[in-house]
XYZ file of C-alpha atoms in Angstrom:
114
model
C 163.798 1.700 23.297
C 164.089 5.866 23.255
C 165.833 5.924 19.876
C 163.223 3.561 18.506
C 160.548 5.765 20.020
C 161.590 8.861 18.415
C 162.251 7.151 14.916
C 159.008 5.330 14.702
C 156.628 7.797 16.210
C 156.571 9.394 13.111
C 154.857 6.377 11.636
C 152.155 6.175 14.483
C 148.685 7.159 13.666
C 145.358 5.998 15.073
C 143.675 5.072 11.558
C 147.106 3.282 10.610
C 146.932 1.401 13.793
C 143.444 0.026 13.244
C 143.988 -0.396 9.649
C 146.939 -2.654 9.955
C 145.802 -4.481 12.978
C 142.439 -5.669 11.516
C 144.007 -6.269 8.201
C 146.824 -8.334 9.403
C 145.392 -9.786 12.527
C 144.967 -13.633 11.501
C 148.751 -13.176 9.871
C 150.277 -11.559 12.862
C 148.625 -13.638 15.220
C 146.637 -13.309 18.508
C 149.554 -12.420 20.665
C 151.037 -9.551 18.466
C 147.453 -8.202 18.099
C 146.263 -8.605 21.660
C 149.570 -6.703 22.775
C 149.202 -4.139 20.560
C 145.592 -3.403 21.202
C 146.535 -3.463 24.988
C 149.270 -0.783 24.323
C 146.805 1.225 22.059
C 144.185 1.394 25.132
C 146.762 2.204 27.590
C 148.038 5.011 25.474
C 144.437 6.405 25.217
C 144.282 6.627 29.090
C 144.454 9.996 30.767
C 146.214 8.324 33.755
C 149.011 7.148 31.546
C 152.245 9.676 31.808
C 153.766 11.088 28.981
C 157.050 9.061 29.059
C 154.728 5.867 29.023
C 152.685 7.216 25.874
C 156.105 8.257 24.237
C 157.321 4.324 24.347
C 153.766 3.218 23.276
C 153.570 5.399 20.350
C 157.378 4.280 19.462
C 156.162 0.777 19.526
C 153.007 1.073 17.925
C 154.619 3.117 15.136
C 157.101 0.361 14.499
C 154.330 -2.102 14.255
C 152.733 0.050 11.632
C 155.895 0.948 9.865
C 156.443 -1.015 6.608
C 160.310 -0.871 7.178
C 161.253 -3.103 9.890
C 163.908 -5.572 10.926
C 162.074 -8.558 9.550
C 159.727 -7.882 6.606
C 156.150 -8.750 7.770
C 155.603 -10.415 4.473
C 158.068 -13.184 5.532
C 156.355 -16.321 6.452
C 156.225 -17.270 10.261
C 158.767 -14.852 11.325
C 157.557 -11.696 9.894
C 155.852 -10.423 12.900
C 158.684 -11.781 15.605
C 160.515 -8.415 15.582
C 156.939 -6.645 15.948
C 156.308 -8.952 18.867
C 159.655 -8.380 20.239
C 159.303 -4.701 20.236
C 155.546 -4.641 21.724
C 156.373 -6.969 24.385
C 159.470 -4.756 25.533
C 157.238 -1.660 25.428
C 154.604 -3.482 27.348
C 157.037 -4.546 29.804
C 158.267 -1.164 30.082
C 154.739 0.340 30.901
C 153.161 -2.418 32.483
C 152.298 -0.925 35.675
C 149.815 1.267 33.539
C 148.228 -1.622 31.575
C 145.247 -1.774 34.003
C 142.667 -4.774 34.259
C 140.047 -2.489 32.203
C 142.611 -2.122 29.332
C 143.338 -5.840 29.318
C 139.388 -6.670 29.290
C 138.718 -4.160 26.388
C 141.638 -5.670 24.274
C 140.477 -9.140 24.967
C 137.031 -8.108 23.900
C 138.250 -6.850 20.660
C 140.730 -9.873 19.876
C 137.804 -12.191 20.713
C 135.707 -10.548 18.028
C 138.662 -11.094 15.396
C 139.790 -14.454 16.411
C 136.733 -15.988 18.017
């Protein structure tokens, strides 16, 4: 994950994250979007250590990047690699994903997916 973090961190931006998440929410699927938003809110917390923020930035950078292992335009499996990277990052920083973060992410996802 460290190599991915440094490689894709340059692709991360807050505006890029929200733009892609909103634009492709339905295509990417609820699980991908909810995991991404949980990581985003975890990264925003002042209680999250720098090492965890680095992992999250790398994962969100990968999610945003137009260049990844399986292009997002490939039907059905296009976001499988994104989900894998996001899930790995979430597992790495799980102790920093608070109930408040989960609730905020769930609220946002509910707005988009109903």
